[in-house]
PDB file of C-alpha atoms and ligand atoms in Angstrom:
ATOM      1  CA  UNK A 250      10.236   5.759 -21.703  1.00 51.00           C
ATOM      2  CA  UNK A 251      10.813   9.169 -20.241  1.00 63.00           C
ATOM      3  CA  UNK A 252      12.739   8.222 -17.142  1.00 71.00           C
ATOM      4  CA  UNK A 253      14.952   5.231 -16.633  1.00 73.00           C
ATOM      5  CA  UNK A 254      14.458   3.192 -13.462  1.00 88.00           C
ATOM      6  CA  UNK A 255      15.475  -0.359 -12.950  1.00 92.00           C
ATOM      7  CA  UNK A 256      12.185  -1.216 -11.382  1.00 93.00           C
ATOM      8  CA  UNK A 257      10.341  -0.448 -14.522  1.00 94.00           C
ATOM      9  CA  UNK A 258      10.610  -3.825 -16.283  1.00 95.00           C
ATOM     10  CA  UNK A 259       8.696  -3.048 -19.469  1.00 95.00           C
ATOM     11  CA  UNK A 260       5.716  -1.036 -20.670  1.00 97.00           C
ATOM     12  CA  UNK A 261       2.687  -3.249 -21.068  1.00 97.00           C
ATOM     13  CA  UNK A 262       0.058  -0.741 -21.900  1.00 98.00           C
ATOM     14  CA  UNK A 263       1.055   2.524 -23.728  1.00 98.00           C
ATOM     15  CA  UNK A 264      -0.371   5.968 -23.354  1.00 98.00           C
ATOM     16  CA  UNK A 265      -2.018   5.656 -26.753  1.00 98.00           C
ATOM     17  CA  UNK A 266      -3.636   2.417 -26.022  1.00 98.00           C
ATOM     18  CA  UNK A 267      -4.977   3.838 -22.702  1.00 98.00           C
ATOM     19  CA  UNK A 268      -6.343   6.843 -24.436  1.00 98.00           C
ATOM     20  CA  UNK A 269      -8.213   5.071 -27.061  1.00 98.00           C
ATOM     21  CA  UNK A 270      -9.784   2.451 -24.629  1.00 98.00           C
ATOM     22  CA  UNK A 271     -10.883   5.273 -22.522  1.00 98.00           C
ATOM     23  CA  UNK A 272     -12.395   7.094 -25.449  1.00 98.00           C
ATOM     24  CA  UNK A 273     -14.527   4.103 -26.250  1.00 98.00           C
ATOM     25  CA  UNK A 274     -15.584   3.582 -22.650  1.00 98.00           C
ATOM     26  CA  UNK A 275     -16.553   7.179 -22.532  1.00 98.00           C
ATOM     27  CA  UNK A 276     -18.680   6.882 -25.507  1.00 98.00           C
ATOM     28  CA  UNK A 277     -20.457   3.860 -24.155  1.00 98.00           C
ATOM     29  CA  UNK A 278     -21.171   5.509 -20.876  1.00 98.00           C
ATOM     30  CA  UNK A 279     -22.332   8.783 -22.587  1.00 98.00           C
ATOM     31  CA  UNK A 280     -24.964   6.771 -24.618  1.00 98.00           C
ATOM     32  CA  UNK A 281     -26.056   4.726 -21.736  1.00 98.00           C
ATOM     33  CA  UNK A 282     -26.571   7.484 -19.222  1.00 98.00           C
ATOM     34  CA  UNK A 283     -27.193  10.714 -21.251  1.00 96.00           C
ATOM     35  CA  UNK A 284     -29.983  12.673 -19.605  1.00 96.00           C
ATOM     36  CA  UNK A 285     -29.949  10.618 -16.324  1.00 98.00           C
ATOM     37  CA  UNK A 286     -28.557  11.581 -12.988  1.00 98.00           C
ATOM     38  CA  UNK A 287     -24.949  10.192 -13.088  1.00 98.00           C
ATOM     39  CA  UNK A 288     -22.519   9.956 -10.371  1.00 98.00           C
ATOM     40  CA  UNK A 289     -18.866   8.696 -10.845  1.00 98.00           C
ATOM     41  CA  UNK A 290     -17.260   7.360  -7.656  1.00 98.00           C
ATOM     42  CA  UNK A 291     -13.715   6.823  -7.775  1.00 97.00           C
ATOM     43  CA  UNK A 292     -11.545   4.803  -5.322  1.00 95.00           C
ATOM     44  CA  UNK A 293      -8.483   6.734  -4.091  1.00 95.00           C
ATOM     45  CA  UNK A 294      -5.616   6.740  -4.486  1.00 93.00           C
ATOM     46  CA  UNK A 295      -5.128   4.453  -7.320  1.00 95.00           C
ATOM     47  CA  UNK A 296      -7.987   5.465  -9.562  1.00 98.00           C
ATOM     48  CA  UNK A 297      -7.455   9.278  -9.596  1.00 98.00           C
ATOM     49  CA  UNK A 298      -5.685   9.395 -12.922  1.00 98.00           C
ATOM     50  CA  UNK A 299      -8.153   7.031 -14.612  1.00 98.00           C
ATOM     51  CA  UNK A 300     -11.043   9.073 -13.029  1.00 98.00           C
ATOM     52  CA  UNK A 301      -9.677  12.295 -14.384  1.00 98.00           C
ATOM     53  CA  UNK A 302      -9.381  11.045 -18.001  1.00 98.00           C
ATOM     54  CA  UNK A 303     -12.647   8.946 -18.054  1.00 98.00           C
ATOM     55  CA  UNK A 304     -14.747  11.695 -16.720  1.00 98.00           C
ATOM     56  CA  UNK A 305     -13.529  14.020 -19.584  1.00 98.00           C
ATOM     57  CA  UNK A 306     -14.344  11.365 -22.134  1.00 98.00           C
ATOM     58  CA  UNK A 307     -17.971  11.276 -21.115  1.00 98.00           C
ATOM     59  CA  UNK A 308     -20.087  13.916 -23.067  1.00 98.00           C
ATOM     60  CA  UNK A 309     -23.004  14.123 -20.613  1.00 97.00           C
ATOM     61  CA  UNK A 310     -23.738  16.032 -17.351  1.00 97.00           C
ATOM     62  CA  UNK A 311     -22.384  14.158 -14.288  1.00 98.00           C
ATOM     63  CA  UNK A 312     -21.031  14.432 -10.758  1.00 98.00           C
ATOM     64  CA  UNK A 313     -17.965  13.008  -9.327  1.00 98.00           C
ATOM     65  CA  UNK A 314     -17.078  11.783  -5.738  1.00 98.00           C
ATOM     66  CA  UNK A 315     -14.158  10.010  -4.099  1.00 97.00           C
ATOM     67  CA  UNK A 316     -13.829   7.252  -1.586  1.00 97.00           C
ATOM     68  CA  UNK A 317     -10.704   6.004  -0.002  1.00 95.00           C
ATOM     69  CA  UNK A 318     -10.269   2.243   0.426  1.00 90.00           C
ATOM     70  CA  UNK A 319      -7.050   0.661   1.567  1.00 81.00           C
ATOM     71  CA  UNK A 320      -6.056  -2.981   1.175  1.00 75.00           C
ATOM     72  CA  UNK A 321      -2.455  -2.821   0.066  1.00 56.00           C
ATOM     73  CA  UNK A 322       0.287  -1.595   2.565  1.00 50.00           C
ATOM     74  CA  UNK A 323       3.608  -0.734   0.907  1.00 46.00           C
ATOM     75  CA  UNK A 324       4.058  -4.130  -0.564  1.00 54.00           C
ATOM     76  CA  UNK A 325       3.091  -6.203  -3.662  1.00 59.00           C
ATOM     77  CA  UNK A 326       0.709  -8.442  -1.641  1.00 60.00           C
ATOM     78  CA  UNK A 327      -2.885  -7.846  -0.342  1.00 58.00           C
ATOM     79  CA  UNK A 328      -3.417  -7.632   3.378  1.00 58.00           C
ATOM     80  CA  UNK A 329      -6.793  -9.432   3.149  1.00 65.00           C
ATOM     81  CA  UNK A 330      -9.023  -6.782   4.809  1.00 77.00           C
ATOM     82  CA  UNK A 331     -10.443  -3.583   3.333  1.00 84.00           C
ATOM     83  CA  UNK A 332     -10.624  -0.328   5.272  1.00 85.00           C
ATOM     84  CA  UNK A 333     -12.842   2.410   4.096  1.00 91.00           C
ATOM     85  CA  UNK A 334     -10.846   5.401   5.288  1.00 93.00           C
ATOM     86  CA  UNK A 335     -12.861   8.117   3.558  1.00 96.00           C
ATOM     87  CA  UNK A 336     -16.516   7.804   2.450  1.00 96.00           C
ATOM     88  CA  UNK A 337     -18.637   9.841  -0.056  1.00 97.00           C
ATOM     89  CA  UNK A 338     -20.856  12.246   1.698  1.00 94.00           C
ATOM     90  CA  UNK A 339     -23.939  12.471  -0.580  1.00 94.00           C
ATOM     91  CA  UNK A 340     -27.185  10.552  -0.756  1.00 97.00           C
ATOM     92  CA  UNK A 341     -26.792   8.361  -3.810  1.00 98.00           C
ATOM     93  CA  UNK A 342     -30.409   7.172  -3.965  1.00 98.00           C
ATOM     94  CA  UNK A 343     -31.240   9.534  -6.814  1.00 98.00           C
ATOM     95  CA  UNK A 344     -28.268   8.596  -8.967  1.00 98.00           C
ATOM     96  CA  UNK A 345     -26.966   6.037 -11.356  1.00 98.00           C
ATOM     97  CA  UNK A 346     -23.522   5.290  -9.835  1.00 98.00           C
ATOM     98  CA  UNK A 347     -20.472   4.147 -11.741  1.00 98.00           C
ATOM     99  CA  UNK A 348     -17.588   3.032  -9.571  1.00 98.00           C
ATOM    100  CA  UNK A 349     -14.382   3.970 -11.354  1.00 98.00           C
ATOM    101  CA  UNK A 350     -11.446   1.725 -10.171  1.00 98.00           C
ATOM    102  CA  UNK A 351      -7.928   1.230 -11.229  1.00 98.00           C
ATOM    103  CA  UNK A 352      -7.519  -2.602 -10.911  1.00 97.00           C
ATOM    104  CA  UNK A 353      -9.436  -5.582  -9.810  1.00 97.00           C
ATOM    105  CA  UNK A 354      -7.021  -8.076  -8.212  1.00 95.00           C
ATOM    106  CA  UNK A 355      -8.225 -10.329  -5.467  1.00 93.00           C
ATOM    107  CA  UNK A 356     -11.690  -8.635  -5.776  1.00 94.00           C
ATOM    108  CA  UNK A 357     -11.836  -7.901  -2.185  1.00 92.00           C
ATOM    109  CA  UNK A 358     -11.937  -4.102  -2.385  1.00 93.00           C
ATOM    110  CA  UNK A 359     -14.633  -3.778  -4.946  1.00 95.00           C
ATOM    111  CA  UNK A 360     -16.950  -6.615  -3.576  1.00 94.00           C
ATOM    112  CA  UNK A 361     -16.861  -4.589  -0.285  1.00 93.00           C
ATOM    113  CA  UNK A 362     -17.396  -1.241  -1.847  1.00 95.00           C
ATOM    114  CA  UNK A 363     -20.274  -2.503  -4.108  1.00 96.00           C
ATOM    115  CA  UNK A 364     -21.902  -4.049  -0.942  1.00 95.00           C
ATOM    116  CA  UNK A 365     -21.649  -0.707   0.830  1.00 95.00           C
ATOM    117  CA  UNK A 366     -22.957   1.414  -1.894  1.00 97.00           C
ATOM    118  CA  UNK A 367     -25.775  -1.026  -3.015  1.00 97.00           C
ATOM    119  CA  UNK A 368     -27.098  -0.958   0.551  1.00 97.00           C
ATOM    120  CA  UNK A 369     -27.630   2.867  -0.089  1.00 98.00           C
ATOM    121  CA  UNK A 370     -30.139   2.217  -2.929  1.00 98.00           C
ATOM    122  CA  UNK A 371     -28.614   3.843  -5.972  1.00 98.00           C
ATOM    123  CA  UNK A 372     -30.913   3.920  -9.212  1.00 98.00           C
ATOM    124  CA  UNK A 373     -28.228   1.464 -10.550  1.00 98.00           C
ATOM    125  CA  UNK A 374     -24.647   0.473  -9.869  1.00 98.00           C
ATOM    126  CA  UNK A 375     -21.910  -0.517 -12.333  1.00 98.00           C
ATOM    127  CA  UNK A 376     -18.206  -1.068 -11.936  1.00 98.00           C
ATOM    128  CA  UNK A 377     -15.775   0.164 -14.594  1.00 98.00           C
ATOM    129  CA  UNK A 378     -12.105  -0.690 -14.017  1.00 98.00           C
ATOM    130  CA  UNK A 379      -9.126   0.213 -16.081  1.00 98.00           C
ATOM    131  CA  UNK A 380      -7.383  -3.141 -15.427  1.00 98.00           C
ATOM    132  CA  UNK A 381      -8.499  -6.691 -14.456  1.00 98.00           C
ATOM    133  CA  UNK A 382      -6.234  -9.466 -13.197  1.00 98.00           C
ATOM    134  CA  UNK A 383      -8.850 -12.378 -13.097  1.00 98.00           C
ATOM    135  CA  UNK A 384      -6.151 -15.033 -12.249  1.00 97.00           C
ATOM    136  CA  UNK A 385      -5.679 -13.419  -8.941  1.00 95.00           C
ATOM    137  CA  UNK A 386      -9.364 -13.470  -7.845  1.00 96.00           C
ATOM    138  CA  UNK A 387     -10.084 -14.767  -4.324  1.00 93.00           C
ATOM    139  CA  UNK A 388     -13.704 -13.556  -3.923  1.00 94.00           C
ATOM    140  CA  UNK A 389     -16.421 -14.051  -6.595  1.00 95.00           C
ATOM    141  CA  UNK A 390     -16.553 -10.643  -8.194  1.00 96.00           C
ATOM    142  CA  UNK A 391     -16.582  -9.454 -11.883  1.00 96.00           C
ATOM    143  CA  UNK A 392     -16.521  -5.802 -12.943  1.00 98.00           C
ATOM    144  CA  UNK A 393     -19.166  -4.741 -15.585  1.00 98.00           C
ATOM    145  CA  UNK A 394     -16.348  -3.342 -17.695  1.00 98.00           C
ATOM    146  CA  UNK A 395     -12.536  -3.847 -17.825  1.00 98.00           C
ATOM    147  CA  UNK A 396     -10.692  -1.739 -20.338  1.00 98.00           C
ATOM    148  CA  UNK A 397      -7.730  -4.152 -20.214  1.00 98.00           C
ATOM    149  CA  UNK A 398      -7.429  -7.788 -18.878  1.00 98.00           C
ATOM    150  CA  UNK A 399      -3.794  -8.550 -17.849  1.00 98.00           C
ATOM    151  CA  UNK A 400      -1.889 -11.621 -16.572  1.00 97.00           C
ATOM    152  CA  UNK A 401      -0.697 -11.905 -12.973  1.00 96.00           C
ATOM    153  CA  UNK A 402       1.834  -9.129 -13.150  1.00 94.00           C
ATOM    154  CA  UNK A 403       2.382  -6.474 -10.481  1.00 97.00           C
ATOM    155  CA  UNK A 404       1.946  -3.243 -12.433  1.00 98.00           C
ATOM    156  CA  UNK A 405       2.803   0.340 -11.892  1.00 97.00           C
ATOM    157  CA  UNK A 406       1.987   3.726 -13.416  1.00 98.00           C
ATOM    158  CA  UNK A 407      -1.157   5.604 -14.538  1.00 98.00           C
ATOM    159  CA  UNK A 408      -2.175   5.901 -10.863  1.00 98.00           C
ATOM    160  CA  UNK A 409      -0.958   2.428  -9.727  1.00 97.00           C
ATOM    161  CA  UNK A 410       1.759   2.551  -7.181  1.00 96.00           C
ATOM    162  CA  UNK A 411       4.321   0.345  -5.592  1.00 95.00           C
ATOM    163  CA  UNK A 412       5.128   1.693  -2.011  1.00 93.00           C
ATOM    164  CA  UNK A 413       3.272   4.912  -3.067  1.00 94.00           C
ATOM    165  CA  UNK A 414       5.797   5.596  -6.017  1.00 95.00           C
ATOM    166  CA  UNK A 415       5.252   5.437  -9.780  1.00 96.00           C
ATOM    167  CA  UNK A 416       1.729   6.765  -9.875  1.00 97.00           C
ATOM    168  CA  UNK A 417       2.820   9.571 -12.186  1.00 96.00           C
ATOM    169  CA  UNK A 418       4.140   7.185 -14.997  1.00 96.00           C
ATOM    170  CA  UNK A 419       1.790   8.022 -17.963  1.00 97.00           C
ATOM    171  CA  UNK A 420       1.688   4.282 -19.013  1.00 97.00           C
ATOM    172  CA  UNK A 421       1.096   0.860 -17.387  1.00 98.00           C
ATOM    173  CA  UNK A 422       4.448  -0.928 -16.806  1.00 97.00           C
ATOM    174  CA  UNK A 423       5.367  -4.240 -15.241  1.00 97.00           C
ATOM    175  CA  UNK A 424       7.212  -3.847 -11.872  1.00 96.00           C
ATOM    176  CA  UNK A 425      10.530  -5.392 -11.611  1.00 95.00           C
ATOM    177  CA  UNK A 426      10.560  -7.073  -8.269  1.00 90.00           C
ATOM    178  CA  UNK A 427      14.166  -8.410  -8.564  1.00 89.00           C
ATOM    179  CA  UNK A 428      15.771  -4.912  -9.181  1.00 82.00           C
TER     180      UNK A 428
HETATM  181  P1  LIG B 585      -8.193  -6.097  -4.651  1.00 52.57           P
HETATM  182  O1  LIG B 585      -7.142  -7.171  -4.265  1.00 52.57           O
HETATM  183  O2  LIG B 585      -9.012  -6.516  -5.826  1.00 52.57           O
HETATM  184  O3  LIG B 585      -8.989  -5.757  -3.394  1.00 52.57           O
HETATM  185  O4  LIG B 585      -7.319  -4.828  -5.059  1.00 52.57           O
HETATM  186  C1  LIG B 585      -6.984  -3.938  -4.058  1.00 52.57           C
HETATM  187  C2  LIG B 585      -6.122  -2.747  -4.560  1.00 52.57           C
HETATM  188  O5  LIG B 585      -4.716  -3.311  -4.821  1.00 52.57           O
HETATM  189  C3  LIG B 585      -6.360  -2.162  -5.930  1.00 52.57           C
HETATM  190  O6  LIG B 585      -7.354  -1.143  -5.881  1.00 52.57           O
HETATM  191  C4  LIG B 585      -4.934  -1.565  -6.259  1.00 52.57           C
HETATM  192  O7  LIG B 585      -4.959  -0.358  -5.470  1.00 52.57           O
HETATM  193  C5  LIG B 585      -4.056  -2.558  -5.522  1.00 52.57           C
HETATM  194  N1  LIG B 585      -3.372  -3.406  -6.548  1.00 52.57           N
HETATM  195  C6  LIG B 585      -3.779  -4.671  -6.944  1.00 52.57           C
HETATM  196  N2  LIG B 585      -3.025  -5.066  -7.892  1.00 52.57           N
HETATM  197  C7  LIG B 585      -2.062  -4.149  -8.084  1.00 52.57           C
HETATM  198  C8  LIG B 585      -0.886  -4.063  -9.005  1.00 52.57           C
HETATM  199  O8  LIG B 585      -0.533  -4.880  -9.908  1.00 52.57           O
HETATM  200  N3  LIG B 585      -0.217  -2.845  -8.952  1.00 52.57           N
HETATM  201  C9  LIG B 585      -0.608  -1.855  -7.964  1.00 52.57           C
HETATM  202  N4  LIG B 585      -1.645  -1.900  -7.195  1.00 52.57           N
HETATM  203  C10 LIG B 585      -2.353  -2.988  -7.150  1.00 52.57           C
HETATM  204 MG1  LIG B 586      -7.128   0.974  -5.853  1.00 52.57          MG
END
């Protein structure tokens, strides 16, 4: 651990584990989409670190774009509704689109984003998430690929925040709510 903070309970996924899972995902995406018009759409803010590593693990021409969806407000529980506060600007009808997300929790954010993007008729649409917490699901939604499936822990690091902090940790850690 590089800095000591009582809110960091323990590391559950190390930098090395993240790196090798992303390498595998990048290989799969490269093989599936090489030579096809590919657009990666990442959901800000949480997915910015994953997006930056995943896009560099893909050895194929691609474009990237960002959307901002808000559903957590400075706490460890979901507010229940999803706000698209920044949308992508391009016409996606000529692209195979991969949504790049940090975590699927209740599933509300992605089911909403998938609905919105599917309505714009992409050539295909898939969802790749770094983390999946299936125990927390409240809407029927499954990502096409989850690099790691985790229990119902609130996690921080590698883009994921608690009250906007800890996004810069290079690993995924369990957050200590009692500290
Ligand atoms: P949803 O509940 O599936 O809609 O997830 C909404 C968003 O909540 C995710 O994109 C994350 O930004 C955030 N989130 C869910 N679980 C966690 C967590 O364990 N740590 C930090 N953020 C989380
Ligand atoms: Mg997010």
